[in-house]
GROMACS .gro file of C-alpha atoms in nm:
model
  238
    1MET     CA    1   1.923  -0.568   1.773
    2GLU     CA    2   1.998  -0.337   1.482
    3MET     CA    3   1.709  -0.103   1.543
    4GLY     CA    4   1.765   0.265   1.612
    5SER     CA    5   1.437   0.443   1.651
    6SER     CA    6   1.146   0.202   1.625
    7PRO     CA    7   0.895   0.246   1.341
    8ARG     CA    8   0.568   0.380   1.482
    9THR     CA    9   0.324   0.462   1.202
   10VAL     CA   10   0.151   0.204   0.980
   11GLU     CA   11   0.363   0.318   0.685
   12GLU     CA   12   0.690   0.298   0.882
   13ILE     CA   13   0.607  -0.047   1.020
   14PHE     CA   14   0.509  -0.173   0.674
   15LYS     CA   15   0.834  -0.038   0.528
   16ASP     CA   16   1.029  -0.219   0.803
   17PHE     CA   17   0.830  -0.538   0.736
   18SER     CA   18   0.885  -0.514   0.358
   19SER     CA   19   1.258  -0.451   0.396
   20ARG     CA   20   1.310  -0.743   0.636
   21ARG     CA   21   1.098  -0.960   0.408
   22SER     CA   22   1.311  -0.861   0.105
   23GLY     CA   23   1.625  -0.969   0.289
   24ILE     CA   24   1.478  -1.310   0.373
   25VAL     CA   25   1.341  -1.353   0.018
   26ARG     CA   26   1.697  -1.304  -0.104
   27ALA     CA   27   1.830  -1.562   0.144
   28LEU     CA   28   1.574  -1.819   0.033
   29THR     CA   29   1.601  -1.755  -0.343
   30THR     CA   30   1.896  -1.576  -0.507
   31ASP     CA   31   2.137  -1.637  -0.215
   32VAL     CA   32   1.998  -1.980  -0.125
   33ASP     CA   33   2.327  -2.169  -0.171
   34ASP     CA   34   2.508  -1.928   0.064
   35PHE     CA   35   2.221  -1.950   0.313
   36TYR     CA   36   2.217  -2.331   0.295
   37GLY     CA   37   2.592  -2.346   0.354
   38LEU     CA   38   2.577  -2.120   0.661
   39CYS     CA   39   2.315  -2.341   0.830
   40ASP     CA   40   2.567  -2.603   0.940
   41PRO     CA   41   2.397  -2.864   1.164
   42GLU     CA   42   2.725  -2.897   1.358
   43LYS     CA   43   2.695  -2.537   1.483
   44GLU     CA   44   2.487  -2.406   1.772
   45ASN     CA   45   2.124  -2.290   1.750
   46LEU     CA   46   2.110  -2.059   1.450
   47CYS     CA   47   1.840  -1.813   1.340
   48LEU     CA   48   1.764  -1.641   1.010
   49TYR     CA   49   1.719  -1.266   1.048
   50GLY     CA   50   1.592  -1.016   0.793
   51HIS     CA   51   1.722  -0.663   0.856
   52PRO     CA   52   1.561  -0.324   0.779
   53ASN     CA   53   1.829  -0.253   0.517
   54GLU     CA   54   1.705  -0.551   0.308
   55THR     CA   55   1.996  -0.777   0.408
   56TRP     CA   56   1.981  -1.118   0.579
   57GLU     CA   57   2.194  -1.286   0.841
   58VAL     CA   58   2.229  -1.633   0.991
   59THR     CA   59   2.346  -1.594   1.348
   60LEU     CA   60   2.290  -1.691   1.710
   61PRO     CA   61   1.984  -1.555   1.891
   62ALA     CA   62   2.005  -1.248   2.113
   63GLU     CA   63   2.144  -1.320   2.460
   64GLU     CA   64   1.927  -1.083   2.658
   65VAL     CA   65   1.587  -1.194   2.786
   66PRO     CA   66   1.346  -1.072   2.676
   67PRO     CA   67   1.515  -0.970   2.351
   68GLU     CA   68   1.460  -0.627   2.199
   69LEU     CA   69   1.257  -0.789   1.919
   70PRO     CA   70   1.071  -1.121   1.894
   71GLU     CA   71   1.318  -1.393   1.793
   72PRO     CA   72   1.303  -1.602   1.474
   73ALA     CA   73   1.275  -1.983   1.487
   74LEU     CA   74   1.569  -2.123   1.682
   75GLY     CA   75   1.796  -2.399   1.552
   76ILE     CA   76   1.689  -2.399   1.186
   77ASN     CA   77   2.027  -2.555   1.103
   78PHE     CA   78   1.966  -2.879   1.297
   79ALA     CA   79   1.712  -3.023   1.052
   80ARG     CA   80   1.897  -2.913   0.737
   81ASP     CA   81   2.049  -3.250   0.648
   82GLY     CA   82   1.764  -3.460   0.787
   83MET     CA   83   1.505  -3.365   0.526
   84ASN     CA   84   1.461  -3.282   0.160
   85ARG     CA   85   1.623  -2.946   0.081
   86LYS     CA   86   1.308  -2.792  -0.063
   87ASP     CA   87   1.098  -2.913   0.232
   88TRP     CA   88   1.352  -2.765   0.472
   89LEU     CA   89   1.350  -2.431   0.290
   90SER     CA   90   0.968  -2.433   0.294
   91LEU     CA   91   0.972  -2.495   0.669
   92VAL     CA   92   1.218  -2.209   0.725
   93ALA     CA   93   0.995  -1.989   0.506
   94VAL     CA   94   0.684  -2.065   0.714
   95HIS     CA   95   0.865  -1.984   1.040
   96SER     CA   96   1.010  -1.669   0.883
   97ASP     CA   97   0.660  -1.559   0.776
   98SER     CA   98   0.549  -1.598   1.137
   99TRP     CA   99   0.850  -1.402   1.261
  100LEU     CA  100   0.789  -1.113   1.019
  101LEU     CA  101   0.429  -1.087   1.139
  102SER     CA  102   0.533  -1.099   1.505
  103VAL     CA  103   0.791  -0.822   1.458
  104ALA     CA  104   0.541  -0.604   1.270
  105PHE     CA  105   0.275  -0.642   1.539
  106TYR     CA  106   0.539  -0.594   1.810
  107PHE     CA  107   0.603  -0.250   1.661
  108GLY     CA  108   0.229  -0.208   1.602
  109ALA     CA  109   0.126  -0.281   1.960
  110ARG     CA  110   0.025   0.082   2.012
  111LEU     CA  111  -0.174   0.108   1.688
  112ASN     CA  112  -0.550   0.132   1.714
  113ARG     CA  113  -0.784  -0.130   1.572
  114ASN     CA  114  -0.824   0.034   1.229
  115GLU     CA  115  -0.451   0.091   1.196
  116ARG     CA  116  -0.374  -0.272   1.282
  117LYS     CA  117  -0.630  -0.383   1.027
  118ARG     CA  118  -0.476  -0.156   0.761
  119LEU     CA  119  -0.127  -0.282   0.844
  120PHE     CA  120  -0.236  -0.645   0.814
  121THR     CA  121  -0.412  -0.574   0.484
  122MET     CA  122  -0.095  -0.414   0.343
  123MET     CA  123   0.117  -0.709   0.455
  124ASN     CA  124  -0.138  -0.960   0.330
  125ASP     CA  125  -0.122  -0.811  -0.020
  126LEU     CA  126   0.235  -0.944  -0.052
  127PRO     CA  127   0.302  -1.312  -0.132
  128THR     CA  128   0.419  -1.503   0.175
  129LEU     CA  129   0.773  -1.638   0.186
  130PHE     CA  130   0.623  -1.988   0.179
  131GLU     CA  131   0.435  -1.906  -0.144
  132ILE     CA  132   0.755  -1.771  -0.299
  133VAL     CA  133   0.972  -2.066  -0.198
  134THR     CA  134   0.713  -2.322  -0.311
  135GLU     CA  135   0.658  -2.117  -0.630
  136ARG     CA  136   0.290  -2.071  -0.568
  137LYS     CA  137   0.344  -1.704  -0.647
  138PRO     CA  138   0.641  -1.541  -0.824
  139ALA     CA  139   0.902  -1.360  -0.615
  140LYS     CA  140   0.959  -1.112  -0.894
  141ASP     CA  141   0.775  -1.061  -1.216
  142LYS     CA  142   0.740  -0.787  -1.469
  143PRO     CA  143   0.391  -0.654  -1.537
  144THR     CA  144   0.242  -0.799  -1.850
  145THR     CA  145   0.308  -0.575  -2.147
  146ASP     CA  146   0.049  -0.521  -2.415
  147SER     CA  147   0.081  -0.696  -2.748
  148GLY     CA  148  -0.042  -0.381  -2.919
  149SER     CA  149  -0.395  -0.507  -2.966
  150LYS     CA  150  -0.508  -0.352  -2.638
  151SER     CA  151  -0.483   0.012  -2.549
  152ARG     CA  152  -0.286   0.117  -2.241
  153VAL     CA  153  -0.565   0.363  -2.167
  154VAL     CA  154  -0.837   0.219  -1.948
  155THR     CA  155  -1.198   0.297  -2.017
  156LYS     CA  156  -1.400   0.392  -1.711
  157ARG     CA  157  -1.764   0.475  -1.676
  158THR     CA  158  -1.857   0.776  -1.468
  159SER     CA  159  -2.161   0.786  -1.243
  160ASP     CA  160  -2.371   0.948  -1.515
  161GLY     CA  161  -2.294   0.665  -1.755
  162GLN     CA  162  -2.053   0.854  -1.977
  163VAL     CA  163  -1.734   0.687  -2.086
  164LYS     CA  164  -1.411   0.872  -2.026
  165SER     CA  165  -1.047   0.785  -2.086
  166THR     CA  166  -0.790   0.815  -1.811
  167PRO     CA  167  -0.422   0.726  -1.772
  168LYS     CA  168  -0.352   0.359  -1.716
  169LEU     CA  169  -0.555   0.277  -1.409
  170MET     CA  170  -0.645  -0.051  -1.250
  171ASP     CA  171  -0.928  -0.055  -1.002
  172GLU     CA  172  -1.259  -0.221  -0.932
  173SER     CA  173  -1.433  -0.037  -1.218
  174TYR     CA  174  -1.172  -0.171  -1.458
  175GLU     CA  175  -1.356  -0.367  -1.724
  176GLU     CA  176  -1.067  -0.552  -1.891
  177ASP     CA  177  -1.001  -0.916  -1.824
  178ASP     CA  178  -0.836  -0.953  -1.482
  179ASP     CA  179  -0.631  -1.247  -1.608
  180GLU     CA  180  -0.415  -1.011  -1.810
  181HIS     CA  181  -0.287  -0.860  -1.485
  182SER     CA  182  -0.297  -1.162  -1.254
  183GLU     CA  183   0.085  -1.184  -1.258
  184THR     CA  184   0.138  -0.809  -1.221
  185LEU     CA  185   0.329  -0.697  -0.911
  186CYS     CA  186   0.340  -0.349  -0.761
  187GLY     CA  187   0.664  -0.169  -0.854
  188SER     CA  188   0.679  -0.026  -0.503
  189CYS     CA  189   0.584  -0.299  -0.252
  190GLY     CA  190   0.591  -0.612  -0.475
  191GLY     CA  191   0.232  -0.706  -0.393
  192ASN     CA  192   0.015  -0.889  -0.645
  193TYR     CA  193  -0.255  -0.722  -0.849
  194ASN     CA  194  -0.597  -0.739  -0.689
  195ALA     CA  195  -0.908  -0.625  -0.875
  196ASP     CA  196  -1.046  -0.478  -0.552
  197GLU     CA  197  -0.768  -0.221  -0.529
  198PHE     CA  198  -0.687   0.095  -0.721
  199TRP     CA  199  -0.373   0.074  -0.936
  200ILE     CA  200  -0.197   0.315  -1.172
  201GLY     CA  201   0.061   0.242  -1.443
  202CYS     CA  202   0.365   0.458  -1.527
  203ASP     CA  203   0.355   0.584  -1.886
  204ILE     CA  204   0.737   0.592  -1.897
  205CYS     CA  205   0.862   0.260  -1.755
  206GLU     CA  206   0.523   0.081  -1.782
  207ARG     CA  207   0.536  -0.055  -1.428
  208TRP     CA  208   0.216  -0.079  -1.227
  209TYR     CA  209   0.173   0.054  -0.875
  210HIS     CA  210  -0.083   0.041  -0.594
  211GLY     CA  211  -0.233   0.389  -0.581
  212LYS     CA  212  -0.172   0.389  -0.204
  213CYS     CA  213   0.198   0.309  -0.252
  214VAL     CA  214   0.257   0.611  -0.476
  215LYS     CA  215   0.000   0.831  -0.298
  216ILE     CA  216  -0.230   0.867  -0.601
  217THR     CA  217  -0.605   0.853  -0.544
  218PRO     CA  218  -0.859   0.769  -0.817
  219ALA     CA  219  -0.976   1.133  -0.806
  220LYS     CA  220  -0.622   1.265  -0.844
  221ALA     CA  221  -0.552   1.024  -1.130
  222GLU     CA  222  -0.843   1.164  -1.328
  223SER     CA  223  -0.652   1.491  -1.378
  224ILE     CA  224  -0.319   1.331  -1.476
  225LYS     CA  225  -0.256   1.317  -1.852
  226GLN     CA  226   0.076   1.132  -1.831
  227TYR     CA  227   0.171   0.958  -1.506
  228LYS     CA  228   0.538   0.932  -1.407
  229CYS     CA  229   0.624   0.698  -1.118
  230PRO     CA  230   0.860   0.819  -0.840
  231SER     CA  231   1.159   0.637  -0.997
  232CYS     CA  232   1.106   0.797  -1.337
  233MET     CA  233   1.049   1.138  -1.175
  234LYS     CA  234   1.378   1.098  -0.991
  235ARG     CA  235   1.563   0.998  -1.307
  236SER     CA  236   1.423   1.293  -1.504
  237ARG     CA  237   1.556   1.533  -1.238
  238GLN     CA  238   1.911   1.398  -1.260
   0.00000   0.00000   0.00000
């Protein structure tokens, strides 16, 4: 289809997955009326595609067999008027979740066992399309901001028991209440906060990020006095 060179590394495949997912999220949420209108039951078998440039498209399936990529669910338009709108959207979301996984593992066929596991973990950190459409998890949310009563600096205990202050970090040694961050999403990949992962917060825009998404390790974060996320770094250079 629209692919040039296929993504090969875990990071490239995850970026492709995230971009296609973003396009479909848009179709099922902000652009839902346009999407609904395009799925005319009077038309032929239609599919919902998410593209690597974060756009979506309702179109006919590829003609060649086998296609260059796994195909999405065929004929999503036929059931549109025969069921409750929200139920239909949920069904499309479930099939689209399956398609995104199949495309990612199609590209990841040559990955080794550990790489496939890492890829699945990265994808699994994001809410599914079904969860977004059924509002079990938010599609977009801003990290919770402090009311002023809590410091943005996280207290961590070192191995010798001493307490030291670091920039805003979220990881498994984080001793604040996890509920405060349960709605926090990564500013890079959109994944939900998980207490088992290392996170870091930007001191400028106050967004939170997976350490792995911004290539910051816990050890590296220890030496950072003020952390600037990639977006804020880019803005400061302009």
